[in-house]
Amino acid sequence: MAFIQDLREGDHIVQVFLCKQKVTGTTKTGKNYYSLKLQDKTGIVDAKVWELSNSIAHFDGNDYIVVEGDVQSYNNALQINVRRIRRADPGEYDQKDYLPASQLKIEDMFAELLKLEGKIEHPKLKALADSFFVEDAEFIKAFKVHSAAKSVHHNFIGGLLQHTLRVTQLCYFFSLQYPMLNRDLLLTAALFHDIGKLRELSDFPENDYTDEGQLLGHIVIGYEMVKDRIEKIDGFPKKLKTELLHCILAHQGQLEYGSPKKPSIMEALALYYADDTDAKLEIMTEEFDKTNSMDFLGVNRFLGTNIRRTSREN
Amino acid sequence: MAFIQDLREGDHIVQVFLCKQKVTGTTKTGKNYYSLKLQDKTGIVDAKVWELSNSIAHFDGNDYIVVEGDVQSYNNALQINVRRIRRADPGEYDQKDYLPASQLKIEDMFAELLKLEGKIEHPKLKALADSFFVEDAEFIKAFKVHSAAKSVHHNFIGGLLQHTLRVTQLCYFFSLQYPMLNRDLLLTAALFHDIGKLRELSDFPENDYTDEGQLLGHIVIGYEMVKDRIEKIDGFPKKLKTELLHCILAHQGQLEYGSPKKPSIMEALALYYADDTDAKLEIMTEEFDKTNSMDFLGVNRFLGTNIRRTSREN
Amino acid sequence: MAFIQDLREGDHIVQVFLCKQKVTGTTKTGKNYYSLKLQDKTGIVDAKVWELSNSIAHFDGNDYIVVEGDVQSYNNALQINVRRIRRADPGEYDQKDYLPASQLKIEDMFAELLKLEGKIEHPKLKALADSFFVEDAEFIKAFKVHSAAKSVHHNFIGGLLQHTLRVTQLCYFFSLQYPMLNRDLLLTAALFHDIGKLRELSDFPENDYTDEGQLLGHIVIGYEMVKDRIEKIDGFPKKLKTELLHCILAHQGQLEYGSPKKPSIMEALALYYADDTDAKLEIMTEEFDKTNSMDFLGVNRFLGTNIRRTSREN
Amino acid sequence: MAFIQDLREGDHIVQVFLCKQKVTGTTKTGKNYYSLKLQDKTGIVDAKVWELSNSIAHFDGNDYIVVEGDVQSYNNALQINVRRIRRADPGEYDQKDYLPASQLKIEDMFAELLKLEGKIEHPKLKALADSFFVEDAEFIKAFKVHSAAKSVHHNFIGGLLQHTLRVTQLCYFFSLQYPMLNRDLLLTAALFHDIGKLRELSDFPENDYTDEGQLLGHIVIGYEMVKDRIEKIDGFPKKLKTELLHCILAHQGQLEYGSPKKPSIMEALALYYADDTDAKLEIMTEEFDKTNSMDFLGVNRFLGTNIRRTSREN
Amino acid sequence: MAFIQDLREGDHIVQVFLCKQKVTGTTKTGKNYYSLKLQDKTGIVDAKVWELSNSIAHFDGNDYIVVEGDVQSYNNALQINVRRIRRADPGEYDQKDYLPASQLKIEDMFAELLKLEGKIEHPKLKALADSFFVEDAEFIKAFKVHSAAKSVHHNFIGGLLQHTLRVTQLCYFFSLQYPMLNRDLLLTAALFHDIGKLRELSDFPENDYTDEGQLLGHIVIGYEMVKDRIEKIDGFPKKLKTELLHCILAHQGQLEYGSPKKPSIMEALALYYADDTDAKLEIMTEEFDKTNSMDFLGVNRFLGTNIRRTSREN
Amino acid sequence: MAFIQDLREGDHIVQVFLCKQKVTGTTKTGKNYYSLKLQDKTGIVDAKVWELSNSIAHFDGNDYIVVEGDVQSYNNALQINVRRIRRADPGEYDQKDYLPASQLKIEDMFAELLKLEGKIEHPKLKALADSFFVEDAEFIKAFKVHSAAKSVHHNFIGGLLQHTLRVTQLCYFFSLQYPMLNRDLLLTAALFHDIGKLRELSDFPENDYTDEGQLLGHIVIGYEMVKDRIEKIDGFPKKLKTELLHCILAHQGQLEYGSPKKPSIMEALALYYADDTDAKLEIMTEEFDKTNSMDFLGVNRFLGTNIRRTSREN
């Protein structure tokens, strides 16, 4: 397979792309055609389907499709003149070739997360965490690949897992440093704090806000997911339930960031700092990863200031 | 029964009070005594129990108690020297004599609210509203007397009902004025927007924030109460459910007021205006009701400006 | 008459347009020509006048002109090659064919507004309202067609009337709900709250900020219009005058929205809510009227959030 | 006359005080008495009138009264036991002995202000300024003694004059430094910028917000005073009128400080800086004048920071 | 030695106190006396010196003094009637008996800090850190006992050391988690970030803002201390110097918190989060340490919300 | 020399330009060429160097170069087809022909500034000011031509000098008006308040933020420059030093504008007003200087409102 960055004028190709956009147009002579944007992890290329013949099987945006066609040049850019299209079978492609993904291995990260989950001693909190992270195969499958954002940070395959791992590690470290923290509660809250994103954002390749994501948001969705599961566990202490749910609601720290309550207990406050620290350090990391420049990159809109990589002088 | 405002030095009394505060002290001679604050709707009076004898039955703060004693003067204020105390039986008093209450009749208000509820035509929304306001006797009983606040506005018996009624009436009027509004959705959202206050604030006479009120807040609690009930109704449309829950979450209009989402649909926006309008007009009404003054009353901290009654010149 | 949306290449037309823009250019050969933007309520079309002969009578931007010419195609868009132009006479066109207009009938709205005005009982306030809305023909004529904004909301013919009607209706409803409100004062304030817009914005077809609109603003202009008229009414009570003027000054509710005072009396507060409610509900209505989409439309800059139409599932 | 700071226990006095407060109380034996606060520029002293006999003529709060009585000690403070009271005649006292006053001579300040007024060359602006500062004896008399504030800064006799002088001087200096400024317009705007305070605050000794001061504010009142006068001057240029009025409206610089418009022309911007500079430097001056301390005085609420006098080391 | 909390009426004592306040008064008979506030770590007690005889040697506020006297009762509180006073010699007391102190051992904390300092590998950064933390005995002595605040958090002996240690530990953990961070730079910045507090706050027992603390602040003072030292190190890389100084300037993260620059490089951002996390978690810890209450403690002004200890249910 | 605005198609030129940009491109045939932007004070023109022969000596962006070539027309714009290039010698051009410059003469402004500097009487402050403005030739040379901004205001040759002069003049006027001000301190602070810009912005023609400008800012750099010089003056009073440095730190008035401290002494407050006044009046001046329009120019982003020139009606 040739990646998009390697296509050259004159190539004849037969390969799988992710179809990010499909628009139907009409030529001057009144014939319909398709204008496509095809994507892999190295870029995006325009494609045109001028003949909607039998060779063009049905497909939609966000489908993986097998495309046969010729690479041409148009207005100083490459464009694929398409002859045949069919939907790709699941085994014909690896979505990590088509979408941004964590630089860390998903199974490694999940194993490390489970180690931290294993440190929870309180039986009810452990039962709750197990019910998702150990026993719920569907949840685990989704959790491992979901993103943690549409665009800002961790917007890649494994992003939710990577962010959750970093936040939980940081919370574990806090629990060593500040003995007043209830480690079991804090670890549980860290594991669950962003699980509402599973429903706030649709699965890859779309990775966009869902209707309930827009209208309810991941904080309240996560609250609801955890609350409903707690209610299935006999004898879960009432105050502990309220405190855990409070941690989820308050983890964005400020009302103006969408938390309906500010942190009132120490674990909620610690979780907020862990979440915010990982978010902001990841934003810088992702920005610097995009470029080799050692100059200032301009004002970053999430950080509100001009940023640059640290020098490496000796 | 004599109200507190009518007590005079030298009176001997036997009557029911609400005990707002009970503190145990120790005299110089090492004996324990009780220092009480007794309340009715006309005021508060101090009382002392110097002899913790058999005549003083067990009671706690926020209990209604029958007090026998003598009215004395101490430091220019009246004080009751208590001889006997016992808890009052439910039939011995009417809590409206002891606590602030709506100036409107509760049954009248509830009947008017039911009339508006009756205008909901969508069968699933109607079923949902009925399940609370028609079929759930325990809910109805609590809803009729609960307050809508600890202190700010509508902090009296029937306050939640009065506020809900005003908001629902206003929403109904909006639905006449703005045809784009979905009346059924708006009326349902208005009825439910503050029901989380049933758990955010404890019942009278305490009327104080509960633990989950502090940590979760009435917005999320109300969200949860409605969501759990919807899930028991077969065939409730998914988008409609999300929209109704969104209205509840967004009804405070701004993130910094504790709504985790701003209004994204027109019914949520209308509900926000109805809620805010009634809250602020009620704040002024309550302030002006406290006094006959036609002068400026000073800067009101919820309105952020100096306020005065409108003149009545002709 | 054919509307702009119905023009086709090859048409020869003789009809009235509103000339929104007139720019004089020079060809490579040094001849002057006009480049015009012609508008009706269905759209805008470019036009060129290559020969500035006697057939082209004098006209300016924002004039209604009778244009004779041929519809041609240029760069994938239609363009009128103009032969003759003259200014249209008032009787030759109806400005509602050329500018956005309220969907409601102006005379119906004004009649409804007069009904509400008729509910004012206080003789001095009634005299004041009559002096504008009943007796001042020039004012009435202007008030009926003026817009309430350059762009945001109600920026169409009849916009000021429609907004004033909605606000006055809402205020009347408030006066039924909240007996402490002085209905006469509130209705009068509602009628007058935005009349400063008559001078803040120029008449259609221009509908743009005037010099005094920019430098003084409609709040202070309206204040002045009402104050000057009050001073012609013998025996107008002094406090009532101050209160009415306060309502006008304070109707935007917050200093940062341009009111030099926040609402200090209950009628000013009610007016603020009525005004803000209608403004924001109208913004949503106008946004949704522009499209058939049931998806999110993106972040609306006046509402500060992503908005969508409510679903119509059953 | 002895000032309050010099009174001693046992003194018998007959002298004029300003009566700042008069409250009627009832003794245990049921007799009415007056509790007074008497003021001069050196302090405030309590007084009691136990016998409301014929020797006590009628008087009200904020009256100047002649008091005969004995200075006694009560609860470690002095108190006057009053025998006789009558209202003082205008000639019996000088209000500058009873109220804080500018440290500068009023006539000197006014003469200096007139010199600056004399620099206005534009005939219409000069006519406008003359109509107040030269020809309007009542205005001049009030302007010379009025305060510029109830409490913050310049809250003393001559305060409005002193502030206006400083602002006008500063504006004159600006007009030398920045040639783009229209000196005539700027000087006129400076002279008039705060004249609305004549009606916003009542006269001394009361010096408190009036009803229209609270509801309309000095900005709009001043606007109206100048506008009404301009309309009596034939041929006053329309744009110049709007600009001058804009300067008055915008002189507080920011909407949140109560200006309905921000400065759009250069003279309005210069006036804003002159006004704000004098206000803030005067706040510091007044704070430091109250004390000999060279230490930090605590956080000043108008300046938002801890302040101290500059050292005088050499 | 008996601590203040153990004093009883009738005790005769001879012991060392910290004199927090010394005020000279005059009795009715015209004799001078001293009114003192004496402090140890268990509380504060009033003391009076009625006879300023030879037995009372010279002393000032914030001196440690040996007091001989009798414990009496006055107005329900204990008071020491003083017979003799002399200044205590340094060896007669341990200031940790008189002032709040870290619950951790100072030498343990410093040793742990040096271990982290030892991880700095860059020779110039190591030289800089050594020049303070290894070679500068006076600095080390002061750094070990200084507080990190006048009141908010870490306002005790060893507070600056404890806070610096926690922040440096957290930064070290960040450097393990986020490989893009330059560990040497981050550790150095963490060690130095608050050293300006050595001059912003005076030494114990006063622990109050100094003149330069008020006027310049610890951020700029710390900047200056590090800059001046760097300039003595040959060959310190210029960009590295700027980056280290930037970390110190930006460590409060936001302009409104007093940092003249927001974090532009990743180490400055990480330092800000470490600093803020420790500050806020310590605020909660100190609040909960003050009480055994498991209820809400009221709105904390630094956290902006009502706080309570986490429950310990099982 | 012909300025860019006077170039015509067909001209053959040999003259000096400032090369603002130099980009190397590759033609379709694989040859390298240069694409240049050449600038003088009248505009910018594109130039192409198609043959990188010996006639093209080495040069970089921001160099002054002597260009020989032909003026051609390309895409409706002029373009220079370059034959020869060499770096210009210092004597061959005057940078004021190539860059925006103050409309005032630099030597005149500096002389006026020295006159104000001469009014400083305090010997240590005078010594400090002399050490820069009289004795430090390198500083004087740089100070005279530096800009005071990259873009906002005073971003021209002599901008720093012009701004410093205006601020110092204004401070001198303040010291006449407000006797409590310490004139010597205020004048010194005014002279030095922005000298950090010498290192925050690079020299012309680049005039862009330096690395330390971005990371430290001119406030702290200026603080450091003055502090280091003070430390070389024997006997400089400690409090005076702190006060002067405070004035520099606090001169932007608000934390959110980058001052780490708000003004705590009167001279710092006065300096803030002088600085802000000159900055904002200069912004308006520069905007109006760019155009002859008497209409509103649109919302200015630094002033936050729509601005227009004042009318000149009579």
mmCIF file of C-alpha atoms in Angstrom, chain A residues 132-261:
data_model
loop_
_atom_site.group_PDB
_atom_site.id
_atom_site.type_symbol
_atom_site.label_atom_id
_atom_site.label_comp_id
_atom_site.label_asym_id
_atom_site.label_seq_id
_atom_site.Cartn_x
_atom_site.Cartn_y
_atom_site.Cartn_z
ATOM 1 C CA PHE A 132 -16.413 -1.829 34.158
ATOM 2 C CA PHE A 133 -12.687 -2.389 33.726
ATOM 3 C CA VAL A 134 -12.550 -6.143 34.337
ATOM 4 C CA GLU A 135 -15.959 -7.597 33.627
ATOM 5 C CA ASP A 136 -17.542 -5.431 30.943
ATOM 6 C CA ALA A 137 -15.987 -6.604 27.670
ATOM 7 C CA GLU A 138 -17.926 -4.180 25.525
ATOM 8 C CA PHE A 139 -16.930 -1.239 27.700
ATOM 9 C CA ILE A 140 -13.291 -2.334 27.701
ATOM 10 C CA LYS A 141 -13.210 -2.663 23.943
ATOM 11 C CA ALA A 142 -14.640 0.795 23.442
ATOM 12 C CA PHE A 143 -12.595 2.409 26.203
ATOM 13 C CA LYS A 144 -9.324 1.189 24.729
ATOM 14 C CA VAL A 145 -9.706 2.950 21.379
ATOM 15 C CA HIS A 146 -11.897 5.964 22.061
ATOM 16 C CA SER A 147 -10.528 9.475 21.813
ATOM 17 C CA ALA A 148 -10.703 11.975 24.650
ATOM 18 C CA ALA A 149 -11.619 14.907 22.435
ATOM 19 C CA LYS A 150 -12.827 15.959 19.015
ATOM 20 C CA SER A 151 -9.916 18.303 18.460
ATOM 21 C CA VAL A 152 -8.149 19.873 21.440
ATOM 22 C CA HIS A 153 -5.937 17.206 23.029
ATOM 23 C CA HIS A 154 -5.877 13.393 23.074
ATOM 24 C CA ASN A 155 -8.043 13.403 19.930
ATOM 25 C CA PHE A 156 -6.597 10.137 18.660
ATOM 26 C CA ILE A 157 -7.125 6.407 18.936
ATOM 27 C CA GLY A 158 -6.333 5.440 22.498
ATOM 28 C CA GLY A 159 -6.563 9.037 23.633
ATOM 29 C CA LEU A 160 -9.139 8.389 26.347
ATOM 30 C CA LEU A 161 -7.083 5.485 27.691
ATOM 31 C CA GLN A 162 -3.826 7.438 27.629
ATOM 32 C CA HIS A 163 -5.379 10.442 29.386
ATOM 33 C CA THR A 164 -7.101 8.256 31.984
ATOM 34 C CA LEU A 165 -3.852 6.433 32.666
ATOM 35 C CA ARG A 166 -1.850 9.643 33.141
ATOM 36 C CA VAL A 167 -4.516 11.118 35.420
ATOM 37 C CA THR A 168 -4.737 7.942 37.493
ATOM 38 C CA GLN A 169 -0.965 7.714 37.824
ATOM 39 C CA LEU A 170 -0.830 11.309 38.963
ATOM 40 C CA CYS A 171 -3.625 10.695 41.463
ATOM 41 C CA TYR A 172 -1.771 7.693 42.829
ATOM 42 C CA PHE A 173 1.308 9.847 43.296
ATOM 43 C CA PHE A 174 -0.795 12.491 45.081
ATOM 44 C CA SER A 175 -2.097 9.828 47.448
ATOM 45 C CA LEU A 176 1.504 9.058 48.428
ATOM 46 C CA GLN A 177 2.323 12.700 48.999
ATOM 47 C CA TYR A 178 -0.815 13.831 50.804
ATOM 48 C CA PRO A 179 -1.854 11.263 53.420
ATOM 49 C CA MET A 180 -5.191 12.975 54.018
ATOM 50 C CA LEU A 181 -6.374 11.798 50.598
ATOM 51 C CA ASN A 182 -8.566 8.702 50.473
ATOM 52 C CA ARG A 183 -6.643 6.710 47.890
ATOM 53 C CA ASP A 184 -9.416 4.270 47.052
ATOM 54 C CA LEU A 185 -11.886 7.025 46.348
ATOM 55 C CA LEU A 186 -9.370 9.063 44.376
ATOM 56 C CA LEU A 187 -8.238 6.175 42.173
ATOM 57 C CA THR A 188 -11.831 5.185 41.449
ATOM 58 C CA ALA A 189 -12.763 8.751 40.573
ATOM 59 C CA ALA A 190 -9.736 9.038 38.300
ATOM 60 C CA LEU A 191 -10.629 5.853 36.424
ATOM 61 C CA PHE A 192 -14.176 7.028 35.811
ATOM 62 C CA HIS A 193 -13.800 10.787 35.449
ATOM 63 C CA ASP A 194 -14.033 10.911 31.654
ATOM 64 C CA ILE A 195 -15.982 7.762 30.756
ATOM 65 C CA GLY A 196 -18.870 9.962 29.668
ATOM 66 C CA LYS A 197 -16.753 10.678 26.597
ATOM 67 C CA LEU A 198 -17.682 7.224 25.304
ATOM 68 C CA ARG A 199 -21.114 8.658 24.613
ATOM 69 C CA GLU A 200 -20.234 12.344 24.175
ATOM 70 C CA LEU A 201 -18.110 11.547 21.136
ATOM 71 C CA SER A 202 -18.967 9.012 18.471
ATOM 72 C CA ASP A 203 -16.582 6.188 17.629
ATOM 73 C CA PHE A 204 -13.797 6.509 15.136
ATOM 74 C CA PRO A 205 -13.575 7.252 12.297
ATOM 75 C CA GLU A 206 -16.242 9.866 12.916
ATOM 76 C CA ASN A 207 -15.104 11.010 16.392
ATOM 77 C CA ASP A 208 -17.598 13.875 16.517
ATOM 78 C CA TYR A 209 -20.042 15.204 19.115
ATOM 79 C CA THR A 210 -23.173 13.124 19.442
ATOM 80 C CA ASP A 211 -26.556 14.684 20.067
ATOM 81 C CA GLU A 212 -26.452 13.812 23.750
ATOM 82 C CA GLY A 213 -22.829 14.863 23.834
ATOM 83 C CA GLN A 214 -23.870 18.340 22.724
ATOM 84 C CA LEU A 215 -26.944 18.601 24.917
ATOM 85 C CA LEU A 216 -25.851 16.785 28.083
ATOM 86 C CA GLY A 217 -22.044 16.639 27.991
ATOM 87 C CA HIS A 218 -19.621 13.999 29.187
ATOM 88 C CA ILE A 219 -19.680 15.129 32.801
ATOM 89 C CA VAL A 220 -23.348 14.401 33.327
ATOM 90 C CA ILE A 221 -23.284 11.320 31.086
ATOM 91 C CA GLY A 222 -20.391 9.884 33.102
ATOM 92 C CA TYR A 223 -22.216 10.741 36.318
ATOM 93 C CA GLU A 224 -25.211 8.780 35.078
ATOM 94 C CA MET A 225 -23.161 5.771 33.934
ATOM 95 C CA VAL A 226 -21.496 5.438 37.325
ATOM 96 C CA LYS A 227 -24.645 6.146 39.334
ATOM 97 C CA ASP A 228 -26.641 3.492 37.488
ATOM 98 C CA ARG A 229 -23.925 0.902 38.071
ATOM 99 C CA ILE A 230 -23.548 1.793 41.770
ATOM 100 C CA GLU A 231 -27.250 1.187 42.245
ATOM 101 C CA LYS A 232 -26.683 -2.432 41.258
ATOM 102 C CA ILE A 233 -24.127 -2.947 44.042
ATOM 103 C CA ASP A 234 -25.672 -3.895 47.357
ATOM 104 C CA GLY A 235 -24.596 -1.959 50.359
ATOM 105 C CA PHE A 236 -22.651 0.763 48.592
ATOM 106 C CA PRO A 237 -22.293 3.444 51.305
ATOM 107 C CA LYS A 238 -24.512 6.424 50.598
ATOM 108 C CA LYS A 239 -22.006 9.164 51.443
ATOM 109 C CA LEU A 240 -19.282 7.418 49.495
ATOM 110 C CA LYS A 241 -21.589 7.257 46.479
ATOM 111 C CA THR A 242 -22.290 10.970 46.731
ATOM 112 C CA GLU A 243 -18.601 11.753 47.102
ATOM 113 C CA LEU A 244 -17.584 9.659 44.109
ATOM 114 C CA LEU A 245 -20.294 11.235 41.962
ATOM 115 C CA HIS A 246 -19.237 14.655 43.217
ATOM 116 C CA CYS A 247 -15.679 13.962 42.062
ATOM 117 C CA ILE A 248 -16.966 13.236 38.564
ATOM 118 C CA LEU A 249 -19.183 16.324 38.471
ATOM 119 C CA ALA A 250 -16.498 18.640 39.875
ATOM 120 C CA HIS A 251 -13.488 17.374 37.956
ATOM 121 C CA GLN A 252 -13.352 20.370 35.626
ATOM 122 C CA GLY A 253 -12.835 22.486 38.704
ATOM 123 C CA GLN A 254 -14.741 25.632 37.778
ATOM 124 C CA LEU A 255 -18.355 26.314 36.932
ATOM 125 C CA GLU A 256 -17.337 28.186 33.794
ATOM 126 C CA TYR A 257 -15.579 25.066 32.497
ATOM 127 C CA GLY A 258 -18.823 23.118 32.741
ATOM 128 C CA SER A 259 -18.666 21.503 36.161
ATOM 129 C CA PRO A 260 -21.979 22.110 37.939
ATOM 130 C CA LYS A 261 -20.147 22.063 41.291
#
